[in-house]
Structure formats: C-alpha cells, structure tokens
Amino acid sequence: MTSPHAVFLGLTALDVVQRVDARPPWGVKSVVESTEMAAGGPAANAAITAAALLGRTTLITALGSSVAARTARADLEEHGVSIVDLADAGWRLPVSTCVVQSDGTRTVFSTSALRSRVQLNPAARTALSRADALLVDGHHPVAAGMALGQLADSDCLTVLDAGSVKPAAESWLSWLDVVAGSADYAAGLGVDLGSAVQHVLDEGATAAVMTDGAGAVLWASPTERGRVLPPQVGAVDTLGAGDAFHGALVASLLLDGGDLGRSVAEACRVVGIRVQHAGARSWLNHLR
C-alpha cells in the first residue's frame, strides 16, 4: 500500500542552535554547552517530523544556493524530505540564532518570508497535484495562496500552521480544512484560546486546533469538540516543538482517516517525545 503524500509549503531557514545552562547576559562573551546547525522554519521542521512518520514528504520552499542553503538542504534530504525550490536569483536563506536553556526554554532571533513574492513553478504544481495533504505556514504567501487555489476543488486535506497571526493567512481561513493555532495566535487576536477556536470556525475553516504549551489542546470539528492534555514530561528542549506538533498532526490525519481528536492526541504524544531530547534531530529515533 502506498503511503499518503504530504506536501509542506513555507519557510526554511538555517538554525544555529546554542545550548546554555542559564540565560546569557548581554554585552559580554559567554561559553555555551554545545552548538548545532540544522534546517529550521515551521514548514521545514513539520515536513521532517511527518517524513519520520510517513516515510517521505515534499517541501515547497525557497532555498537558493548559498552555503547556508546547502547545509539546510543536506539536513532535509537526509531526513526524507524532497525539496521543490522556488528561490529566485536574489533570495538569501534566513539564518536564525536559537538559544536553548537547560530547562528547555528557547529564544529565537530570525528573519521571515512573510513578504516573499516567490511563485509556484511547474515542479511545485506537479507535487501539489499528487498531494493528499498540504500544510502552509503563512510564509511565502503568494505561493501559498496559489497552492490553496489550485487545490480548492480537490480532496486534498489543507492545513494552516497558525502559530501567530499573519494577515495573508487570515484571508485563507475559509479555504482550509484544519487551522492549527496556538496561545500566541489567540493573543494576536486579543482573545482567549476558546475564542480563537470559534474565530477560526466563524471565518469558514472546517476545523480548529489550539495549543497552549504544556496546557490542554482545544479542538473542534464539524460534529465534535474536545480537549487533550499533552504528556506532562520534563522538557529539556522545546525548539521546534510546535512544528513537530503540526507535522505529526498532518501525518496522523492521513493515517487515521481524518479523526481529529485521535490525531491531536497523537500529535501531543509526538511532542512529548520531542521535548524530552536535546537536539534538532536525535529525538526522531525515539519515534520508531
């Protein structure tokens, strides 16, 4: 039996991760415990997580040919992600500085692709035509809007990573099967988590999921509503935890026949594994 084909469209960055035992002071040199470079960005991390669960995924993004891009590409391909590169001649891959403290708290400094004007190319349209699911993260909004338009009359599951409020993405809500937001998304709307769920449904999305860190995840489908409490574990690294949730949610929706409550519980289980292990990729070995 052929595995479902999940496509992710959005930001790729190169994450430079510094792990420290305490919050570093400003204006001085500090010694870190370890350093790591890995592909980052919401769509990229979600694609890697889903690939670990499905076997392979496709990422439509802008990479380019810089040294940073070559490093990110190698990491993505090593972890089962096929890449469709939309980068034009002027594109420079964002490089993020990520500081992770010993209690798992992460702080990220990065640029974004919210103003990107890159468009779909023929390879991207071919990948989308074969997709069983598409997740967009709000970055590269022109390409994302084109992709959602292409899939508007298809049976492809469409998911939005709404980690924060993005104006372009708000205009897509009525096109989406699942909007997966967060406490930051709710705060950006100026409402609580339950009201954020209702906002998404009122704007025309079929279903909504809202995470709250280690707190309960709220979800609502056309026929049901529920809440799932993630595993209460000792966190040592929360970098990319939300992205892992989204990748696992997409994979589980495809594997479990679209059962939203079960898929949210599975995504919570996956995130519980992710945050217990330091490092961008070592935790993936524990999924199997």
Short mmCIF file of C-alpha atoms in Angstrom, two decimals:
data_model
loop_
_atom_site.label_atom_id
_atom_site.label_comp_id
_atom_site.label_asym_id
_atom_site.label_seq_id
_atom_site.Cartn_x
_atom_site.Cartn_y
_atom_site.Cartn_z
CA MET A 1 0.00 0.00 0.00
CA THR A 2 1.38 3.43 -0.98
CA SER A 3 1.97 5.88 1.87
CA PRO A 4 -0.02 9.12 1.76
CA HIS A 5 1.77 12.05 0.12
CA ALA A 6 2.08 15.10 2.38
CA VAL A 7 3.33 18.41 1.00
CA PHE A 8 4.52 21.33 3.13
CA LEU A 9 4.85 24.87 1.80
CA GLY A 10 6.59 27.63 3.69
CA LEU A 11 9.72 28.82 5.40
CA THR A 12 13.09 27.13 5.51
CA ALA A 13 15.91 28.72 7.50
CA LEU A 14 19.26 27.57 8.80
CA ASP A 15 19.09 27.34 12.59
CA VAL A 16 22.29 27.95 14.52
CA VAL A 17 21.45 26.49 17.94
CA GLN A 18 23.41 27.43 21.06
CA ARG A 19 22.66 25.50 24.25
CA VAL A 20 23.40 27.29 27.53
CA ASP A 21 22.97 26.42 31.21
CA ALA A 22 21.33 29.77 32.05
CA ARG A 23 20.11 32.90 30.33
CA PRO A 24 23.24 34.64 28.96
CA PRO A 25 23.90 38.26 29.96
CA TRP A 26 24.00 40.95 27.28
CA GLY A 27 27.23 42.74 26.37
CA VAL A 28 29.71 40.01 27.34
CA LYS A 29 31.09 36.80 25.87
CA SER A 30 29.53 33.58 27.12
CA VAL A 31 30.58 29.94 26.84
CA VAL A 32 27.92 27.58 25.51
CA GLU A 33 27.42 23.90 26.29
CA SER A 34 27.01 22.86 22.64
CA THR A 35 26.33 24.22 19.17
CA GLU A 36 24.36 22.69 16.31
CA MET A 37 23.29 23.73 12.80
CA ALA A 38 20.12 22.31 11.26
CA ALA A 39 17.34 23.23 8.87
CA GLY A 40 14.65 25.25 10.63
CA GLY A 41 11.42 27.05 9.90
CA PRO A 42 7.84 25.94 10.60
CA ALA A 43 7.17 24.13 7.33
CA ALA A 44 10.63 22.56 7.17
CA ASN A 45 10.51 21.15 10.69
CA ALA A 46 6.96 19.90 10.19
CA ALA A 47 7.99 18.18 6.95
CA ILE A 48 10.83 16.36 8.73
CA THR A 49 8.52 15.18 11.52
CA ALA A 50 5.90 13.95 9.05
CA ALA A 51 8.59 12.20 6.99
CA ALA A 52 9.64 10.25 10.08
CA LEU A 53 6.05 9.01 10.40
CA LEU A 54 5.08 8.61 6.73
CA GLY A 55 8.38 7.65 5.11
CA ARG A 56 8.80 10.70 2.86
CA THR A 57 7.36 14.19 2.39
CA THR A 58 7.77 17.08 -0.04
CA LEU A 59 8.71 20.63 0.96
CA ILE A 60 7.96 23.55 -1.35
CA THR A 61 10.14 26.42 -0.17
CA ALA A 62 12.83 28.90 -1.17
CA LEU A 63 16.36 27.63 -0.55
CA GLY A 64 18.79 29.03 -3.11
CA SER A 65 22.45 28.08 -3.43
CA SER A 66 24.22 29.80 -0.52
CA VAL A 67 26.39 27.93 1.96
CA ALA A 68 23.54 28.15 4.48
CA ALA A 69 21.10 26.77 1.91
CA ARG A 70 23.38 23.82 1.09
CA THR A 71 23.60 22.95 4.79
CA ALA A 72 19.82 23.13 5.24
CA ARG A 73 19.21 21.11 2.07
CA ALA A 74 21.52 18.32 3.21
CA ASP A 75 19.70 18.06 6.56
CA LEU A 76 16.26 17.99 4.93
CA GLU A 77 17.19 15.38 2.34
CA GLU A 78 18.91 13.20 4.96
CA HIS A 79 15.61 13.08 6.85
CA GLY A 80 13.35 12.06 3.99
CA VAL A 81 12.22 15.42 2.62
CA SER A 82 12.15 16.05 -1.14
CA ILE A 83 12.59 19.72 -1.99
CA VAL A 84 10.97 21.91 -4.61
CA ASP A 85 12.99 25.13 -4.65
CA LEU A 86 11.16 28.35 -5.57
CA ALA A 87 14.12 30.66 -4.88
CA ASP A 88 14.85 33.41 -7.38
CA ALA A 89 18.29 34.88 -8.05
CA GLY A 90 18.04 37.40 -5.23
CA TRP A 91 16.90 35.03 -2.48
CA ARG A 92 19.11 34.62 0.58
CA LEU A 93 18.16 31.91 3.04
CA PRO A 94 17.29 33.27 6.52
CA VAL A 95 19.70 32.28 9.27
CA SER A 96 18.21 32.01 12.76
CA THR A 97 20.03 32.25 16.08
CA CYS A 98 18.41 29.91 18.60
CA VAL A 99 19.34 29.91 22.29
CA VAL A 100 18.11 26.92 24.32
CA GLN A 101 18.40 26.96 28.11
CA SER A 102 18.82 23.88 30.28
CA ASP A 103 15.12 23.94 31.26
CA GLY A 104 14.17 23.62 27.59
CA THR A 105 13.13 27.26 27.07
CA ARG A 106 14.10 28.55 23.64
CA THR A 107 14.63 32.07 22.32
CA VAL A 108 14.85 32.59 18.57
CA PHE A 109 16.15 35.55 16.55
CA SER A 110 15.26 35.29 12.87
CA THR A 111 14.06 36.94 9.72
CA SER A 112 10.99 35.62 7.92
CA ALA A 113 9.49 35.12 4.47
CA LEU A 114 6.22 36.91 5.10
CA ARG A 115 6.95 39.46 2.35
CA SER A 116 8.31 36.94 -0.13
CA ARG A 117 6.92 37.25 -3.65
CA VAL A 118 8.10 33.88 -4.98
CA GLN A 119 5.52 31.98 -7.01
CA LEU A 120 4.81 28.36 -7.77
CA ASN A 121 6.84 26.74 -10.54
CA PRO A 122 5.85 23.69 -12.63
CA ALA A 123 7.58 21.28 -10.25
CA ALA A 124 5.59 22.70 -7.34
CA ARG A 125 2.31 22.40 -9.22
CA THR A 126 3.12 18.78 -10.07
CA ALA A 127 3.87 18.00 -6.41
CA LEU A 128 0.59 19.61 -5.37
CA SER A 129 -1.37 17.64 -7.95
CA ARG A 130 -0.21 14.45 -6.21
CA ALA A 131 -0.75 15.67 -2.64
CA ASP A 132 -3.07 14.01 -0.15
CA ALA A 133 -2.39 16.83 2.32
CA LEU A 134 -0.91 20.32 2.18
CA LEU A 135 0.30 22.35 5.15
CA VAL A 136 1.10 26.04 4.70
CA ASP A 137 2.76 28.12 7.41
CA GLY A 138 1.91 31.63 6.17
CA HIS A 139 5.38 32.33 4.77
CA HIS A 140 5.88 32.77 1.00
CA PRO A 141 2.25 33.96 0.94
CA VAL A 142 1.97 34.42 -2.84
CA ALA A 143 3.00 30.82 -3.48
CA ALA A 144 0.80 29.57 -0.62
CA GLY A 145 -2.25 31.38 -1.96
CA MET A 146 -1.62 29.93 -5.41
CA ALA A 147 -1.32 26.44 -3.93
CA LEU A 148 -4.56 26.71 -1.98
CA GLY A 149 -6.28 28.00 -5.09
CA GLN A 150 -5.02 25.05 -7.12
CA LEU A 151 -6.38 22.61 -4.54
CA ALA A 152 -9.68 24.39 -3.91
CA ASP A 153 -11.80 21.80 -5.76
CA SER A 154 -9.74 18.75 -4.81
CA ASP A 155 -9.99 16.22 -2.00
CA CYS A 156 -6.58 17.26 -0.64
CA LEU A 157 -6.56 17.98 3.11
CA THR A 158 -5.45 21.58 3.69
CA VAL A 159 -3.89 22.66 7.00
CA LEU A 160 -2.62 26.02 8.25
CA ASP A 161 0.13 26.35 10.84
CA ALA A 162 -1.24 29.45 12.57
CA GLY A 163 1.50 29.83 15.17
CA SER A 164 0.92 33.58 15.03
CA VAL A 165 -1.50 35.94 13.30
CA LYS A 166 -0.41 36.58 9.70
CA PRO A 167 -2.62 38.93 7.66
CA ALA A 168 -2.39 36.95 4.41
CA ALA A 169 -3.17 33.69 6.19
CA GLU A 170 -6.27 35.19 7.81
CA SER A 171 -7.71 35.66 4.33
CA TRP A 172 -7.33 31.92 3.63
CA LEU A 173 -9.35 30.58 6.59
CA SER A 174 -12.43 29.70 4.54
CA TRP A 175 -10.27 27.56 2.21
CA LEU A 176 -8.85 25.40 5.00
CA ASP A 177 -9.82 22.05 6.46
CA VAL A 178 -7.82 22.49 9.68
CA VAL A 179 -6.34 25.61 11.25
CA ALA A 180 -3.79 24.70 13.93
CA GLY A 181 -3.11 27.75 16.09
CA SER A 182 -1.59 28.48 19.47
CA ALA A 183 -1.77 30.70 22.52
CA ASP A 184 0.36 33.22 20.59
CA TYR A 185 -2.22 33.19 17.79
CA ALA A 186 -5.02 33.80 20.29
CA ALA A 187 -3.03 36.62 21.91
CA GLY A 188 -2.51 38.19 18.49
CA LEU A 189 -6.27 38.20 18.03
CA GLY A 190 -6.73 39.62 21.52
CA VAL A 191 -8.86 36.69 22.69
CA ASP A 192 -8.57 33.54 24.79
CA LEU A 193 -7.93 30.07 23.38
CA GLY A 194 -11.58 29.04 23.17
CA SER A 195 -12.50 32.26 21.39
CA ALA A 196 -9.65 31.68 18.92
CA VAL A 197 -11.19 28.30 18.07
CA GLN A 198 -14.54 29.98 17.49
CA HIS A 199 -12.95 32.75 15.39
CA VAL A 200 -11.44 30.18 13.05
CA LEU A 201 -14.76 28.36 12.64
CA ASP A 202 -16.70 31.59 12.18
CA GLU A 203 -14.31 32.59 9.37
CA GLY A 204 -15.14 29.41 7.48
CA ALA A 205 -12.47 26.84 8.33
CA THR A 206 -13.81 23.33 8.75
CA ALA A 207 -11.93 22.53 11.98
CA ALA A 208 -9.69 24.23 14.53
CA VAL A 209 -6.94 23.16 16.92
CA MET A 210 -5.35 25.47 19.51
CA THR A 211 -2.27 24.55 21.56
CA ASP A 212 -1.13 26.17 24.80
CA GLY A 213 2.39 24.93 25.51
CA ALA A 214 2.16 22.20 28.12
CA GLY A 215 -1.51 23.08 28.71
CA ALA A 216 -4.58 21.45 27.23
CA VAL A 217 -5.07 21.49 23.45
CA LEU A 218 -8.56 22.55 22.36
CA TRP A 219 -10.02 21.19 19.13
CA ALA A 220 -13.31 21.45 17.28
CA SER A 221 -14.58 19.61 14.20
CA PRO A 222 -17.94 19.99 12.43
CA THR A 223 -19.50 17.42 14.79
CA GLU A 224 -17.36 17.33 17.93
CA ARG A 225 -15.28 19.39 20.35
CA GLY A 226 -12.67 18.21 22.79
CA ARG A 227 -9.52 18.88 24.75
CA VAL A 228 -6.34 16.84 25.06
CA LEU A 229 -3.78 17.25 27.82
CA PRO A 230 -0.26 16.66 26.46
CA PRO A 231 2.02 14.26 28.34
CA GLN A 232 3.43 16.04 31.40
CA VAL A 233 7.15 15.39 30.91
CA GLY A 234 10.41 17.02 31.87
CA ALA A 235 11.32 19.29 28.96
CA VAL A 236 14.95 19.81 28.00
CA ASP A 237 14.47 21.31 24.52
CA THR A 238 11.31 22.97 23.17
CA LEU A 239 12.86 24.29 19.94
CA GLY A 240 10.56 23.33 17.07
CA ALA A 241 8.02 21.65 19.36
CA GLY A 242 5.09 23.41 17.72
CA ASP A 243 6.40 22.49 14.28
CA ALA A 244 6.67 18.85 15.38
CA PHE A 245 3.05 19.03 16.55
CA HIS A 246 1.93 20.24 13.13
CA GLY A 247 3.92 17.64 11.23
CA ALA A 248 2.59 14.85 13.42
CA LEU A 249 -0.96 16.21 13.13
CA VAL A 250 -0.82 16.10 9.33
CA ALA A 251 0.67 12.61 9.31
CA SER A 252 -1.89 11.29 11.78
CA LEU A 253 -4.83 12.84 9.94
CA LEU A 254 -3.70 10.97 6.83
CA LEU A 255 -3.06 7.68 8.62
CA ASP A 256 -6.12 7.74 10.91
CA GLY A 257 -8.74 8.63 8.31
CA GLY A 258 -9.15 12.22 9.38
CA ASP A 259 -10.15 11.56 13.02
CA LEU A 260 -9.27 14.95 14.52
CA GLY A 261 -9.45 14.03 18.22
CA ARG A 262 -7.26 10.96 17.75
CA SER A 263 -4.82 12.92 15.58
CA VAL A 264 -4.48 15.70 18.17
CA ALA A 265 -3.71 13.09 20.83
CA GLU A 266 -1.07 11.51 18.57
CA ALA A 267 0.50 14.91 17.86
CA CYS A 268 0.66 15.57 21.61
CA ARG A 269 2.39 12.21 22.11
CA VAL A 270 4.97 13.10 19.46
CA VAL A 271 5.68 16.50 21.02
CA GLY A 272 6.09 14.81 24.40
CA ILE A 273 8.91 12.77 22.88
CA ARG A 274 10.45 15.77 21.13
CA VAL A 275 10.80 17.98 24.20
CA GLN A 276 12.45 15.25 26.28
CA HIS A 277 15.50 15.10 24.00
CA ALA A 278 18.09 17.81 23.35
CA GLY A 279 18.97 18.35 19.71
CA ALA A 280 17.18 19.11 16.49
CA ARG A 281 17.03 15.54 15.17
CA SER A 282 18.14 12.95 17.76
CA TRP A 283 14.61 12.74 19.13
CA LEU A 284 13.34 11.31 15.84
CA ASN A 285 14.99 7.98 16.65
CA HIS A 286 12.61 7.62 19.61
CA LEU A 287 9.50 7.85 17.39
CA ARG A 288 10.16 4.41 15.99
#
